[in-house]
Amino acid sequence: MVLDELPTLDIRVSRGPDGGHVVALQIGEREFPVGPLGRDGLSTETGDAEAGARLFAALIEDPRVRSAWDVAAGLHPRRRVRLRLDEAAPELHTLPWEALRDDSPMATTRALAADRDTPFSRHVACAWEPLGATDERPLRVLTAVAAPRGLEAYDMPAIDRAAEERSLAEAMRAAPAGLVEHTALQGPCTLAALEAALEGGYHVLHIVAHGVVRRGGNP
């Protein structure tokens, strides 16, 4: 099954009527019963090595959600996982969802965002029309790693730029011959540098960086 044909498992996390948060899963036309997000989920710290496992445990803490996850995984071991977060709940957007990790004994997929069988993305509501796929080859990919100083002031862990760049380069070299043309952004990763580099006409921009959601929900 090619990636474009994978079924999509939508995970929606939103504020509930009692001030808590609720989780709803849907795959195709099949909708599952909703359940509450575990309270421990909101206390997860981004820099914690076990953050992804604790957040996943909170996500499927309710038996109804756990059952929905198991059914979806059983029916579709290979599936896209698309996360939709309530725009009116900024407290959800600060959590390390990309680190979601299923450590249960029967899990077929451990780190969701790092497993080729579960391409993972956060869905961002927008008014613009997403671009379609391109048939041009090679795919021109620009990668950029933002590792500014002073991250401790924001309670964020440091980014090892050299290690991230090595990892990206290894991943690009693993692509089939002729498929990818990779360029790594040199120098500081600033908006001006990105804009100048993108004038080169890249198909894909891959950024490794931290993000902050300010009070009021503004990123």
PDB file of C-alpha atoms in Angstrom:
ATOM      1  CA  MET A   1       0.000   0.000   0.000  1.00  0.00           C
ATOM      2  CA  VAL A   2       1.434   3.360  -1.027  1.00  0.00           C
ATOM      3  CA  LEU A   3       1.340   6.302   1.372  1.00  0.00           C
ATOM      4  CA  ASP A   4      -1.421   8.093  -0.526  1.00  0.00           C
ATOM      5  CA  GLU A   5      -3.704   5.089  -0.003  1.00  0.00           C
ATOM      6  CA  LEU A   6      -3.251   4.796   3.760  1.00  0.00           C
ATOM      7  CA  PRO A   7      -6.413   5.242   5.844  1.00  0.00           C
ATOM      8  CA  THR A   8      -6.348   8.244   8.177  1.00  0.00           C
ATOM      9  CA  LEU A   9      -6.979   7.940  11.896  1.00  0.00           C
ATOM     10  CA  ASP A  10      -8.155  11.322  13.159  1.00  0.00           C
ATOM     11  CA  ILE A  11      -7.576  12.055  16.847  1.00  0.00           C
ATOM     12  CA  ARG A  12      -9.466  15.082  18.147  1.00  0.00           C
ATOM     13  CA  VAL A  13      -8.685  16.549  21.557  1.00  0.00           C
ATOM     14  CA  SER A  14     -10.877  19.410  22.730  1.00  0.00           C
ATOM     15  CA  ARG A  15     -12.206  21.078  25.846  1.00  0.00           C
ATOM     16  CA  GLY A  16     -15.075  19.314  27.502  1.00  0.00           C
ATOM     17  CA  PRO A  17     -18.136  20.832  29.216  1.00  0.00           C
ATOM     18  CA  ASP A  18     -16.710  20.165  32.687  1.00  0.00           C
ATOM     19  CA  GLY A  19     -13.498  22.111  32.133  1.00  0.00           C
ATOM     20  CA  GLY A  20     -11.536  18.983  31.271  1.00  0.00           C
ATOM     21  CA  HIS A  21     -10.662  17.643  27.821  1.00  0.00           C
ATOM     22  CA  VAL A  22     -12.187  14.926  25.683  1.00  0.00           C
ATOM     23  CA  VAL A  23     -10.649  12.599  23.095  1.00  0.00           C
ATOM     24  CA  ALA A  24     -12.466  11.366  19.990  1.00  0.00           C
ATOM     25  CA  LEU A  25     -11.152   8.946  17.346  1.00  0.00           C
ATOM     26  CA  GLN A  26     -12.413   8.454  13.818  1.00  0.00           C
ATOM     27  CA  ILE A  27     -11.068   6.396  10.934  1.00  0.00           C
ATOM     28  CA  GLY A  28     -12.826   6.747   7.614  1.00  0.00           C
ATOM     29  CA  GLU A  29     -16.551   6.874   8.278  1.00  0.00           C
ATOM     30  CA  ARG A  30     -16.206   4.996  11.558  1.00  0.00           C
ATOM     31  CA  GLU A  31     -16.539   7.178  14.658  1.00  0.00           C
ATOM     32  CA  PHE A  32     -15.789   5.839  18.122  1.00  0.00           C
ATOM     33  CA  PRO A  33     -17.216   6.852  21.523  1.00  0.00           C
ATOM     34  CA  VAL A  34     -15.404   9.759  23.151  1.00  0.00           C
ATOM     35  CA  GLY A  35     -13.642   9.689  26.503  1.00  0.00           C
ATOM     36  CA  PRO A  36     -11.800  12.120  28.774  1.00  0.00           C
ATOM     37  CA  LEU A  37      -8.109  12.933  28.429  1.00  0.00           C
ATOM     38  CA  GLY A  38      -6.258  11.743  31.510  1.00  0.00           C
ATOM     39  CA  ARG A  39      -5.484  14.548  33.936  1.00  0.00           C
ATOM     40  CA  ASP A  40      -1.797  13.626  34.007  1.00  0.00           C
ATOM     41  CA  GLY A  41      -1.503  14.556  30.335  1.00  0.00           C
ATOM     42  CA  LEU A  42      -1.490  18.303  30.936  1.00  0.00           C
ATOM     43  CA  SER A  43       1.352  18.040  33.450  1.00  0.00           C
ATOM     44  CA  THR A  44       3.721  16.489  30.896  1.00  0.00           C
ATOM     45  CA  GLU A  45       6.954  18.411  30.403  1.00  0.00           C
ATOM     46  CA  THR A  46       8.347  18.717  26.898  1.00  0.00           C
ATOM     47  CA  GLY A  47      11.942  18.001  27.863  1.00  0.00           C
ATOM     48  CA  ASP A  48      11.173  14.834  29.813  1.00  0.00           C
ATOM     49  CA  ALA A  49      12.456  11.640  28.168  1.00  0.00           C
ATOM     50  CA  GLU A  50       9.288   9.810  29.230  1.00  0.00           C
ATOM     51  CA  ALA A  51       6.947  12.605  28.167  1.00  0.00           C
ATOM     52  CA  GLY A  52       5.670  10.812  25.082  1.00  0.00           C
ATOM     53  CA  ALA A  53       4.781   7.638  26.967  1.00  0.00           C
ATOM     54  CA  ARG A  54       2.947   9.523  29.721  1.00  0.00           C
ATOM     55  CA  LEU A  55       1.055  11.657  27.227  1.00  0.00           C
ATOM     56  CA  PHE A  56      -0.006   8.603  25.239  1.00  0.00           C
ATOM     57  CA  ALA A  57      -1.138   6.884  28.443  1.00  0.00           C
ATOM     58  CA  ALA A  58      -3.257   9.940  29.264  1.00  0.00           C
ATOM     59  CA  LEU A  59      -4.646   9.999  25.717  1.00  0.00           C
ATOM     60  CA  ILE A  60      -5.976   6.429  25.916  1.00  0.00           C
ATOM     61  CA  GLU A  61      -6.621   6.309  29.686  1.00  0.00           C
ATOM     62  CA  ASP A  62     -10.374   5.984  29.212  1.00  0.00           C
ATOM     63  CA  PRO A  63     -11.359   2.386  28.275  1.00  0.00           C
ATOM     64  CA  ARG A  64     -13.512   3.617  25.379  1.00  0.00           C
ATOM     65  CA  VAL A  65     -10.605   5.460  23.808  1.00  0.00           C
ATOM     66  CA  ARG A  66      -8.234   2.547  24.486  1.00  0.00           C
ATOM     67  CA  SER A  67     -10.672   0.204  22.757  1.00  0.00           C
ATOM     68  CA  ALA A  68     -10.999   2.581  19.790  1.00  0.00           C
ATOM     69  CA  TRP A  69      -7.220   2.786  19.452  1.00  0.00           C
ATOM     70  CA  ASP A  70      -6.874  -1.006  19.574  1.00  0.00           C
ATOM     71  CA  VAL A  71      -9.597  -1.502  16.953  1.00  0.00           C
ATOM     72  CA  ALA A  72      -8.049   1.069  14.603  1.00  0.00           C
ATOM     73  CA  ALA A  73      -4.566  -0.419  15.048  1.00  0.00           C
ATOM     74  CA  GLY A  74      -5.859  -3.946  14.530  1.00  0.00           C
ATOM     75  CA  LEU A  75      -7.824  -3.132  11.381  1.00  0.00           C
ATOM     76  CA  HIS A  76      -5.192  -0.830   9.927  1.00  0.00           C
ATOM     77  CA  PRO A  77      -1.638  -1.535  11.182  1.00  0.00           C
ATOM     78  CA  ARG A  78      -0.457   0.953   8.561  1.00  0.00           C
ATOM     79  CA  ARG A  79      -2.366   4.212   8.895  1.00  0.00           C
ATOM     80  CA  ARG A  80      -1.885   7.938   8.929  1.00  0.00           C
ATOM     81  CA  VAL A  81      -2.331   9.489  12.359  1.00  0.00           C
ATOM     82  CA  ARG A  82      -3.657  13.038  12.219  1.00  0.00           C
ATOM     83  CA  LEU A  83      -4.011  15.046  15.409  1.00  0.00           C
ATOM     84  CA  ARG A  84      -6.578  17.840  15.634  1.00  0.00           C
ATOM     85  CA  LEU A  85      -6.339  20.110  18.685  1.00  0.00           C
ATOM     86  CA  ASP A  86      -8.991  22.545  19.877  1.00  0.00           C
ATOM     87  CA  GLU A  87      -7.928  26.021  18.735  1.00  0.00           C
ATOM     88  CA  ALA A  88      -9.562  27.481  21.859  1.00  0.00           C
ATOM     89  CA  ALA A  89      -7.414  25.350  24.192  1.00  0.00           C
ATOM     90  CA  PRO A  90      -3.846  26.721  24.074  1.00  0.00           C
ATOM     91  CA  GLU A  91      -2.862  24.469  26.973  1.00  0.00           C
ATOM     92  CA  LEU A  92      -3.113  21.527  24.574  1.00  0.00           C
ATOM     93  CA  HIS A  93      -0.790  23.034  21.984  1.00  0.00           C
ATOM     94  CA  THR A  94       2.175  23.189  24.368  1.00  0.00           C
ATOM     95  CA  LEU A  95       2.253  19.417  24.898  1.00  0.00           C
ATOM     96  CA  PRO A  96       4.844  17.234  23.095  1.00  0.00           C
ATOM     97  CA  TRP A  97       2.407  15.330  20.879  1.00  0.00           C
ATOM     98  CA  GLU A  98       5.117  14.488  18.337  1.00  0.00           C
ATOM     99  CA  ALA A  99       6.766  12.384  21.072  1.00  0.00           C
ATOM    100  CA  LEU A 100       3.697  10.124  21.555  1.00  0.00           C
ATOM    101  CA  ARG A 101       4.908   6.655  22.448  1.00  0.00           C
ATOM    102  CA  ASP A 102       2.958   3.459  23.067  1.00  0.00           C
ATOM    103  CA  ASP A 103       4.922   1.308  25.512  1.00  0.00           C
ATOM    104  CA  SER A 104       2.175  -1.249  26.130  1.00  0.00           C
ATOM    105  CA  PRO A 105       3.261  -4.917  25.742  1.00  0.00           C
ATOM    106  CA  MET A 106       1.042  -5.579  22.692  1.00  0.00           C
ATOM    107  CA  ALA A 107       1.924  -2.371  20.822  1.00  0.00           C
ATOM    108  CA  THR A 108       2.872  -2.795  17.169  1.00  0.00           C
ATOM    109  CA  THR A 109       3.963   0.819  16.858  1.00  0.00           C
ATOM    110  CA  ARG A 110       6.091   2.476  19.544  1.00  0.00           C
ATOM    111  CA  ALA A 111       7.052   6.025  18.575  1.00  0.00           C
ATOM    112  CA  LEU A 112       4.191   7.122  16.336  1.00  0.00           C
ATOM    113  CA  ALA A 113       5.906  10.062  14.648  1.00  0.00           C
ATOM    114  CA  ALA A 114       9.060   8.025  13.968  1.00  0.00           C
ATOM    115  CA  ASP A 115       7.431   4.893  12.550  1.00  0.00           C
ATOM    116  CA  ARG A 116       7.028   4.550   8.790  1.00  0.00           C
ATOM    117  CA  ASP A 117       3.755   2.670   9.325  1.00  0.00           C
ATOM    118  CA  THR A 118       2.110   5.616  11.109  1.00  0.00           C
ATOM    119  CA  PRO A 119       2.923   8.914   9.344  1.00  0.00           C
ATOM    120  CA  PHE A 120       2.008  11.492  11.990  1.00  0.00           C
ATOM    121  CA  SER A 121       0.918  15.112  11.614  1.00  0.00           C
ATOM    122  CA  ARG A 122      -0.832  17.855  13.503  1.00  0.00           C
ATOM    123  CA  HIS A 123      -3.724  19.308  11.562  1.00  0.00           C
ATOM    124  CA  VAL A 124      -3.794  23.097  11.498  1.00  0.00           C
ATOM    125  CA  ALA A 125      -7.057  24.686  10.405  1.00  0.00           C
ATOM    126  CA  CYS A 126      -6.499  27.134   7.575  1.00  0.00           C
ATOM    127  CA  ALA A 127      -8.389  29.022   4.879  1.00  0.00           C
ATOM    128  CA  TRP A 128      -5.833  28.429   2.111  1.00  0.00           C
ATOM    129  CA  GLU A 129      -5.955  25.553  -0.325  1.00  0.00           C
ATOM    130  CA  PRO A 130      -3.243  22.946   0.381  1.00  0.00           C
ATOM    131  CA  LEU A 131      -0.873  22.326  -2.499  1.00  0.00           C
ATOM    132  CA  GLY A 132      -1.178  19.111  -4.398  1.00  0.00           C
ATOM    133  CA  ALA A 133       1.542  16.526  -4.874  1.00  0.00           C
ATOM    134  CA  THR A 134       4.323  17.204  -7.383  1.00  0.00           C
ATOM    135  CA  ASP A 135       5.550  14.836 -10.057  1.00  0.00           C
ATOM    136  CA  GLU A 136       8.880  16.652 -10.426  1.00  0.00           C
ATOM    137  CA  ARG A 137      12.013  14.687  -9.676  1.00  0.00           C
ATOM    138  CA  PRO A 138      14.231  14.969  -7.856  1.00  0.00           C
ATOM    139  CA  LEU A 139      12.331  16.431  -4.919  1.00  0.00           C
ATOM    140  CA  ARG A 140      14.326  19.440  -3.794  1.00  0.00           C
ATOM    141  CA  VAL A 141      14.428  19.410   0.019  1.00  0.00           C
ATOM    142  CA  LEU A 142      15.759  22.232   2.187  1.00  0.00           C
ATOM    143  CA  THR A 143      16.454  21.342   5.818  1.00  0.00           C
ATOM    144  CA  ALA A 144      17.084  23.850   8.587  1.00  0.00           C
ATOM    145  CA  VAL A 145      17.946  23.429  12.262  1.00  0.00           C
ATOM    146  CA  ALA A 146      17.275  26.305  14.658  1.00  0.00           C
ATOM    147  CA  ALA A 147      19.436  26.017  17.757  1.00  0.00           C
ATOM    148  CA  PRO A 148      19.493  29.471  19.360  1.00  0.00           C
ATOM    149  CA  ARG A 149      21.172  30.249  22.641  1.00  0.00           C
ATOM    150  CA  GLY A 150      19.239  31.077  25.779  1.00  0.00           C
ATOM    151  CA  LEU A 151      16.601  28.368  25.449  1.00  0.00           C
ATOM    152  CA  GLU A 152      16.825  27.718  29.189  1.00  0.00           C
ATOM    153  CA  ALA A 153      15.013  31.027  29.739  1.00  0.00           C
ATOM    154  CA  TYR A 154      11.970  29.401  28.117  1.00  0.00           C
ATOM    155  CA  ASP A 155      12.403  26.062  29.928  1.00  0.00           C
ATOM    156  CA  MET A 156      13.324  24.413  26.635  1.00  0.00           C
ATOM    157  CA  PRO A 157      16.095  21.848  26.174  1.00  0.00           C
ATOM    158  CA  ALA A 158      19.045  22.730  23.973  1.00  0.00           C
ATOM    159  CA  ILE A 159      19.078  21.451  20.393  1.00  0.00           C
ATOM    160  CA  ASP A 160      22.213  19.656  19.238  1.00  0.00           C
ATOM    161  CA  ARG A 161      22.427  21.166  15.763  1.00  0.00           C
ATOM    162  CA  ALA A 162      25.320  19.009  14.588  1.00  0.00           C
ATOM    163  CA  ALA A 163      23.562  15.802  15.653  1.00  0.00           C
ATOM    164  CA  GLU A 164      20.277  16.866  14.050  1.00  0.00           C
ATOM    165  CA  GLU A 165      22.011  17.753  10.795  1.00  0.00           C
ATOM    166  CA  ARG A 166      23.799  14.393  10.725  1.00  0.00           C
ATOM    167  CA  SER A 167      20.521  12.582  11.293  1.00  0.00           C
ATOM    168  CA  LEU A 168      18.811  14.506   8.500  1.00  0.00           C
ATOM    169  CA  ALA A 169      21.680  13.897   6.095  1.00  0.00           C
ATOM    170  CA  GLU A 170      21.601  10.145   6.834  1.00  0.00           C
ATOM    171  CA  ALA A 171      17.845  10.032   6.227  1.00  0.00           C
ATOM    172  CA  MET A 172      18.199  11.857   2.915  1.00  0.00           C
ATOM    173  CA  ARG A 173      20.991   9.545   1.752  1.00  0.00           C
ATOM    174  CA  ALA A 174      18.732   6.571   2.460  1.00  0.00           C
ATOM    175  CA  ALA A 175      16.202   7.762  -0.149  1.00  0.00           C
ATOM    176  CA  PRO A 176      16.147   5.903  -3.498  1.00  0.00           C
ATOM    177  CA  ALA A 177      18.652   7.192  -6.027  1.00  0.00           C
ATOM    178  CA  GLY A 178      17.394  10.210  -7.928  1.00  0.00           C
ATOM    179  CA  LEU A 179      14.423  10.851  -5.663  1.00  0.00           C
ATOM    180  CA  VAL A 180      15.808  13.577  -3.358  1.00  0.00           C
ATOM    181  CA  GLU A 181      18.148  16.520  -3.814  1.00  0.00           C
ATOM    182  CA  HIS A 182      19.037  17.692  -0.309  1.00  0.00           C
ATOM    183  CA  THR A 183      20.367  21.076   0.783  1.00  0.00           C
ATOM    184  CA  ALA A 184      21.096  21.986   4.415  1.00  0.00           C
ATOM    185  CA  LEU A 185      20.721  25.635   5.421  1.00  0.00           C
ATOM    186  CA  GLN A 186      24.084  27.053   6.418  1.00  0.00           C
ATOM    187  CA  GLY A 187      24.633  29.703   9.073  1.00  0.00           C
ATOM    188  CA  PRO A 188      22.043  30.961  11.582  1.00  0.00           C
ATOM    189  CA  CYS A 189      18.486  29.768  10.976  1.00  0.00           C
ATOM    190  CA  THR A 190      16.695  33.106  10.723  1.00  0.00           C
ATOM    191  CA  LEU A 191      13.531  34.078   8.849  1.00  0.00           C
ATOM    192  CA  ALA A 192      15.616  36.182   6.487  1.00  0.00           C
ATOM    193  CA  ALA A 193      17.951  33.269   5.778  1.00  0.00           C
ATOM    194  CA  LEU A 194      15.008  30.928   5.149  1.00  0.00           C
ATOM    195  CA  GLU A 195      13.309  33.391   2.815  1.00  0.00           C
ATOM    196  CA  ALA A 196      16.505  33.867   0.832  1.00  0.00           C
ATOM    197  CA  ALA A 197      17.123  30.127   0.563  1.00  0.00           C
ATOM    198  CA  LEU A 198      13.542  29.364  -0.485  1.00  0.00           C
ATOM    199  CA  GLU A 199      13.974  31.620  -3.493  1.00  0.00           C
ATOM    200  CA  GLY A 200      15.864  28.638  -4.906  1.00  0.00           C
ATOM    201  CA  GLY A 201      12.563  26.875  -5.553  1.00  0.00           C
ATOM    202  CA  TYR A 202      12.410  23.970  -3.112  1.00  0.00           C
ATOM    203  CA  HIS A 203       9.553  21.502  -2.967  1.00  0.00           C
ATOM    204  CA  VAL A 204       9.923  20.736   0.756  1.00  0.00           C
ATOM    205  CA  LEU A 205      11.101  22.702   3.786  1.00  0.00           C
ATOM    206  CA  HIS A 206      11.901  20.600   6.855  1.00  0.00           C
ATOM    207  CA  ILE A 207      12.582  22.567  10.042  1.00  0.00           C
ATOM    208  CA  VAL A 208      13.839  21.303  13.393  1.00  0.00           C
ATOM    209  CA  ALA A 209      12.971  23.925  16.007  1.00  0.00           C
ATOM    210  CA  HIS A 210      11.160  24.673  19.208  1.00  0.00           C
ATOM    211  CA  GLY A 211       7.866  26.513  19.301  1.00  0.00           C
ATOM    212  CA  VAL A 212       6.047  28.495  21.962  1.00  0.00           C
ATOM    213  CA  VAL A 213       2.344  29.078  22.474  1.00  0.00           C
ATOM    214  CA  ARG A 214       1.937  32.360  24.326  1.00  0.00           C
ATOM    215  CA  ARG A 215      -0.860  33.206  26.722  1.00  0.00           C
ATOM    216  CA  GLY A 216      -3.993  33.739  24.713  1.00  0.00           C
ATOM    217  CA  GLY A 217      -3.102  30.975  22.253  1.00  0.00           C
ATOM    218  CA  ASN A 218      -0.829  32.890  19.896  1.00  0.00           C
ATOM    219  CA  PRO A 219       2.151  30.815  18.643  1.00  0.00           C
TER     220      PRO A 219
END
